[in-house]
Amino acid sequence: EPEVTQTPSHQVTQMGQEVILRCVPISNHLYFYWYRQILGQKVEFLVSFYNNEISEKSEIFDDQFSVERPDGSNFTLKIRSTKLEDSAMYFCASTDRRGASTDTQYFGPGTRLTVL
Amino acid sequence: SQQGEEDPQALSIQEGENATMNCSYKTSINNLQWYRQNSGRGLVHLILIRSNEREKHSGRLRVTLDTSKKSSSLLITASRAADTASYFCATDGLPSSGDKLTFGTGTRLAVRP
């Protein structure tokens, strides 16, 4: 069964460093998302992406964040200058959204980001 | 309460018993989805119910949706130790509101062998 994959599974970085989190969405999906979950808290929406541009972003997704689909398969989240409060699990999701049965968002296993 | 609040926050049952988790939300929705998360792991999609549906089944799972009360319930029948996880409801808004998911706080389910 197709699945969303994410790399790395765990990333440790120093405050102020740039990180790039990578995702490979399900191959025929068109809509892509990033969410994050701070330890012990709710999963929060960061950004949605369709047709090579951001569809929607949350207040969390400030100028330090950017997303890119550099090729036909990868979808990346970049944090330019990490802060301690960026420590969280980051989830990528994708969906087809072309029919009644395809609104399900499928999530990857997550990347645990630890900022020291 | 916030969009997507589950109750109870924690539930402990014996293997073989049924587990019922509830979710309430505040704004109109297009779909409501339930996800499972094992400790520190990814989100596994369980079931999606549309705003015009009232009940849906998938294996041992039964989901109901009451849009008049803005609430949903997830029933897991004949629970197993492997069902131990956190369960989240997630709603997406009307098409004009975008399709981002708003997650609830989750119910931590522990199934004792």
Short mmCIF file of C-alpha atoms in Angstrom, two decimals:
data_model
loop_
_atom_site.label_atom_id
_atom_site.label_comp_id
_atom_site.label_asym_id
_atom_site.label_seq_id
_atom_site.Cartn_x
_atom_site.Cartn_y
_atom_site.Cartn_z
CA GLU A 1 0.00 0.00 0.00
CA PRO A 2 1.42 3.43 -0.92
CA GLU A 3 2.55 5.52 2.01
CA VAL A 4 4.03 8.89 2.84
CA THR A 5 7.66 8.69 3.86
CA GLN A 6 9.74 11.21 5.77
CA THR A 7 13.44 11.65 6.40
CA PRO A 8 15.21 11.86 8.71
CA SER A 9 13.27 10.20 11.50
CA HIS A 10 15.14 12.27 14.06
CA GLN A 11 17.08 15.50 13.58
CA VAL A 12 19.11 17.19 16.27
CA THR A 13 20.34 20.71 15.59
CA GLN A 14 21.76 23.72 17.33
CA MET A 15 19.67 26.83 17.82
CA GLY A 16 20.07 29.19 14.89
CA GLN A 17 20.91 26.46 12.41
CA GLU A 18 18.90 25.74 9.28
CA VAL A 19 17.13 22.41 8.90
CA ILE A 20 15.39 20.80 5.97
CA LEU A 21 12.84 18.11 6.60
CA ARG A 22 12.01 15.89 3.69
CA CYS A 23 8.86 14.13 2.65
CA VAL A 24 7.87 11.93 -0.24
CA PRO A 25 4.07 12.10 -0.59
CA ILE A 26 2.00 9.34 -2.13
CA SER A 27 2.80 9.43 -5.82
CA ASN A 28 -0.54 10.38 -7.38
CA HIS A 29 -1.48 12.88 -4.69
CA LEU A 30 -1.77 16.56 -5.48
CA TYR A 31 -2.19 18.28 -2.12
CA PHE A 32 0.53 18.36 0.49
CA TYR A 33 0.66 19.51 4.08
CA TRP A 34 2.94 20.01 7.03
CA TYR A 35 1.76 19.72 10.60
CA ARG A 36 3.64 19.70 13.86
CA GLN A 37 3.06 18.30 17.30
CA ILE A 38 4.91 19.68 20.28
CA LEU A 39 5.40 16.97 22.88
CA GLY A 40 2.19 16.35 24.78
CA GLN A 41 0.17 18.82 22.71
CA LYS A 42 -2.23 18.81 19.79
CA VAL A 43 -1.25 18.30 16.20
CA GLU A 44 -1.19 21.77 14.60
CA PHE A 45 -1.51 22.73 10.96
CA LEU A 46 1.42 24.61 9.46
CA VAL A 47 0.91 24.88 5.72
CA SER A 48 -0.85 23.40 2.71
CA PHE A 49 0.58 23.30 -0.78
CA TYR A 50 -1.02 22.71 -4.16
CA ASN A 51 0.02 23.33 -7.73
CA ASN A 52 3.45 24.51 -6.65
CA GLU A 53 2.26 27.19 -4.33
CA ILE A 54 1.12 27.65 -0.76
CA SER A 55 -2.66 27.34 -0.44
CA GLU A 56 -2.93 28.23 3.21
CA LYS A 57 -0.63 28.78 6.15
CA SER A 58 -1.08 29.17 9.86
CA GLU A 59 0.24 31.86 12.17
CA ILE A 60 3.00 29.46 13.17
CA PHE A 61 4.32 29.43 9.61
CA ASP A 62 6.25 32.68 9.74
CA ASP A 63 9.13 33.94 7.60
CA GLN A 64 11.47 31.38 9.15
CA PHE A 65 9.56 28.60 7.42
CA SER A 66 9.40 27.75 3.75
CA VAL A 67 8.21 24.82 1.68
CA GLU A 68 9.28 23.57 -1.67
CA ARG A 69 8.58 20.82 -4.12
CA PRO A 70 11.99 20.67 -5.77
CA ASP A 71 11.13 17.78 -8.07
CA GLY A 72 8.24 15.49 -8.90
CA SER A 73 8.47 13.47 -5.74
CA ASN A 74 9.90 15.40 -2.79
CA PHE A 75 8.21 17.99 -0.60
CA THR A 76 10.42 19.83 1.87
CA LEU A 77 10.00 22.04 4.91
CA LYS A 78 12.86 24.39 5.69
CA ILE A 79 13.32 26.20 8.95
CA ARG A 80 15.88 28.93 8.38
CA SER A 81 17.06 29.70 11.90
CA THR A 82 15.77 27.20 14.40
CA LYS A 83 14.60 28.20 17.86
CA LEU A 84 14.22 26.04 20.95
CA GLU A 85 10.43 26.22 20.57
CA ASP A 86 10.66 24.62 17.13
CA SER A 87 11.39 21.31 18.84
CA ALA A 88 8.49 19.09 17.86
CA MET A 89 7.42 16.17 15.72
CA TYR A 90 6.82 17.34 12.17
CA PHE A 91 4.36 15.43 10.04
CA CYS A 92 3.93 15.56 6.31
CA ALA A 93 0.58 14.57 4.81
CA SER A 94 -0.86 14.24 1.35
CA THR A 95 -4.24 13.75 -0.21
CA ASP A 96 -5.73 13.22 -3.63
CA ARG A 97 -8.93 15.25 -3.26
CA ARG A 98 -10.28 14.27 -6.62
CA GLY A 99 -13.37 12.45 -5.49
CA ALA A 100 -15.68 11.58 -2.66
CA SER A 101 -13.47 8.87 -1.26
CA THR A 102 -10.21 10.71 -1.52
CA ASP A 103 -10.35 13.48 1.06
CA THR A 104 -8.40 11.40 3.53
CA GLN A 105 -5.11 12.97 4.51
CA TYR A 106 -2.42 10.34 4.82
CA PHE A 107 0.35 11.11 7.24
CA GLY A 108 3.98 10.16 7.24
CA PRO A 109 5.74 8.71 10.29
CA GLY A 110 7.10 12.11 11.28
CA THR A 111 10.48 13.71 11.89
CA ARG A 112 11.34 14.45 15.48
CA LEU A 113 13.23 17.74 15.54
CA THR A 114 15.24 18.55 18.64
CA VAL A 115 16.73 22.03 18.87
CA LEU A 116 19.48 22.42 21.48
CA SER B 1 -13.95 24.30 24.45
CA GLN B 2 -11.77 24.29 21.38
CA GLN B 3 -12.50 22.83 17.96
CA GLY B 4 -12.00 19.09 18.27
CA GLU B 5 -12.15 18.21 21.92
CA GLU B 6 -12.18 14.55 22.82
CA ASP B 7 -13.41 12.98 25.97
CA PRO B 8 -12.45 11.22 28.00
CA GLN B 9 -8.84 12.36 28.03
CA ALA B 10 -7.81 8.90 29.18
CA LEU B 11 -9.56 5.55 29.17
CA SER B 12 -8.42 2.24 30.62
CA ILE B 13 -10.32 -0.94 29.81
CA GLN B 14 -9.89 -4.69 29.89
CA GLU B 15 -9.15 -6.60 26.70
CA GLY B 16 -12.40 -7.68 25.09
CA GLU B 17 -14.37 -4.68 26.32
CA ASN B 18 -15.65 -1.93 24.08
CA ALA B 19 -14.09 1.53 24.10
CA THR B 20 -16.05 4.65 23.27
CA MET B 21 -14.42 8.00 22.64
CA ASN B 22 -16.23 11.23 21.93
CA CYS B 23 -15.29 14.31 20.00
CA SER B 24 -16.96 17.70 19.93
CA TYR B 25 -16.29 20.55 17.57
CA LYS B 26 -17.49 24.11 17.16
CA THR B 27 -17.64 25.14 13.51
CA SER B 28 -19.34 23.58 10.50
CA ILE B 29 -17.37 20.79 8.92
CA ASN B 30 -16.97 19.03 5.63
CA ASN B 31 -15.47 15.80 6.96
CA LEU B 32 -14.46 14.36 10.29
CA GLN B 33 -11.62 11.88 10.49
CA TRP B 34 -10.30 9.69 13.27
CA TYR B 35 -6.62 8.91 13.62
CA ARG B 36 -4.60 6.67 15.92
CA GLN B 37 -1.15 7.48 17.22
CA ASN B 38 1.04 5.03 19.02
CA SER B 39 3.36 6.66 21.52
CA GLY B 40 5.79 8.96 19.73
CA ARG B 41 4.89 7.59 16.33
CA GLY B 42 3.01 8.71 13.24
CA LEU B 43 -0.70 9.24 12.69
CA VAL B 44 -2.59 6.33 11.22
CA HIS B 45 -5.85 7.12 9.48
CA LEU B 46 -8.75 5.05 10.78
CA ILE B 47 -11.94 6.32 9.22
CA LEU B 48 -13.49 9.36 7.54
CA ILE B 49 -17.12 10.34 7.90
CA ARG B 50 -18.69 13.05 5.80
CA SER B 51 -21.01 15.72 7.11
CA ASN B 52 -23.98 14.12 5.35
CA GLU B 53 -23.31 10.71 6.89
CA ARG B 54 -24.52 9.61 10.29
CA GLU B 55 -22.73 6.35 10.86
CA LYS B 56 -19.87 4.41 9.36
CA HIS B 57 -18.28 1.05 10.07
CA SER B 58 -14.84 -0.34 9.40
CA GLY B 59 -14.00 -3.69 10.92
CA ARG B 60 -14.22 -3.28 14.71
CA LEU B 61 -14.66 0.47 14.40
CA ARG B 62 -17.94 2.32 14.38
CA VAL B 63 -18.11 6.07 13.99
CA THR B 64 -21.17 8.22 14.42
CA LEU B 65 -21.63 11.85 13.56
CA ASP B 66 -24.29 14.21 14.86
CA THR B 67 -23.92 17.53 13.09
CA SER B 68 -26.77 19.08 15.07
CA LYS B 69 -24.79 18.49 18.26
CA LYS B 70 -21.43 18.98 16.54
CA SER B 71 -20.17 15.72 17.95
CA SER B 72 -18.81 12.37 16.88
CA SER B 73 -18.05 9.13 18.63
CA LEU B 74 -15.62 6.34 17.90
CA LEU B 75 -16.46 2.89 19.19
CA ILE B 76 -13.87 0.13 19.18
CA THR B 77 -15.48 -3.21 19.83
CA ALA B 78 -13.79 -6.25 21.36
CA SER B 79 -10.67 -4.28 22.18
CA ARG B 80 -7.20 -5.79 22.05
CA ALA B 81 -3.97 -4.84 23.79
CA ALA B 82 -2.71 -3.66 20.39
CA ASP B 83 -5.42 -0.99 20.37
CA THR B 84 -3.51 0.83 23.10
CA ALA B 85 -2.78 4.25 21.59
CA SER B 86 -3.98 7.85 21.48
CA TYR B 87 -6.99 8.54 19.31
CA PHE B 88 -7.64 11.90 17.71
CA CYS B 89 -10.52 13.36 15.81
CA ALA B 90 -9.73 15.87 13.10
CA THR B 91 -12.11 18.11 11.24
CA ASP B 92 -11.77 20.00 8.04
CA GLY B 93 -13.88 22.99 7.23
CA LEU B 94 -16.22 23.73 4.39
CA PRO B 95 -14.50 23.91 1.02
CA SER B 96 -14.45 27.68 1.23
CA SER B 97 -12.61 27.42 4.54
CA GLY B 98 -9.75 25.36 3.23
CA ASP B 99 -8.96 21.75 3.91
CA LYS B 100 -6.52 21.97 6.80
CA LEU B 101 -7.25 19.53 9.57
CA THR B 102 -7.96 20.77 13.07
CA PHE B 103 -7.10 18.12 15.59
CA GLY B 104 -8.56 17.46 18.97
CA THR B 105 -6.66 16.92 22.17
CA GLY B 106 -6.94 13.16 21.92
CA THR B 107 -8.03 10.26 24.10
CA ARG B 108 -5.32 8.00 25.51
CA LEU B 109 -6.64 4.46 25.45
CA ALA B 110 -4.99 1.72 27.49
CA VAL B 111 -6.21 -1.84 26.95
CA ARG B 112 -5.14 -4.19 29.72
CA PRO B 113 -4.42 -7.78 28.69
#
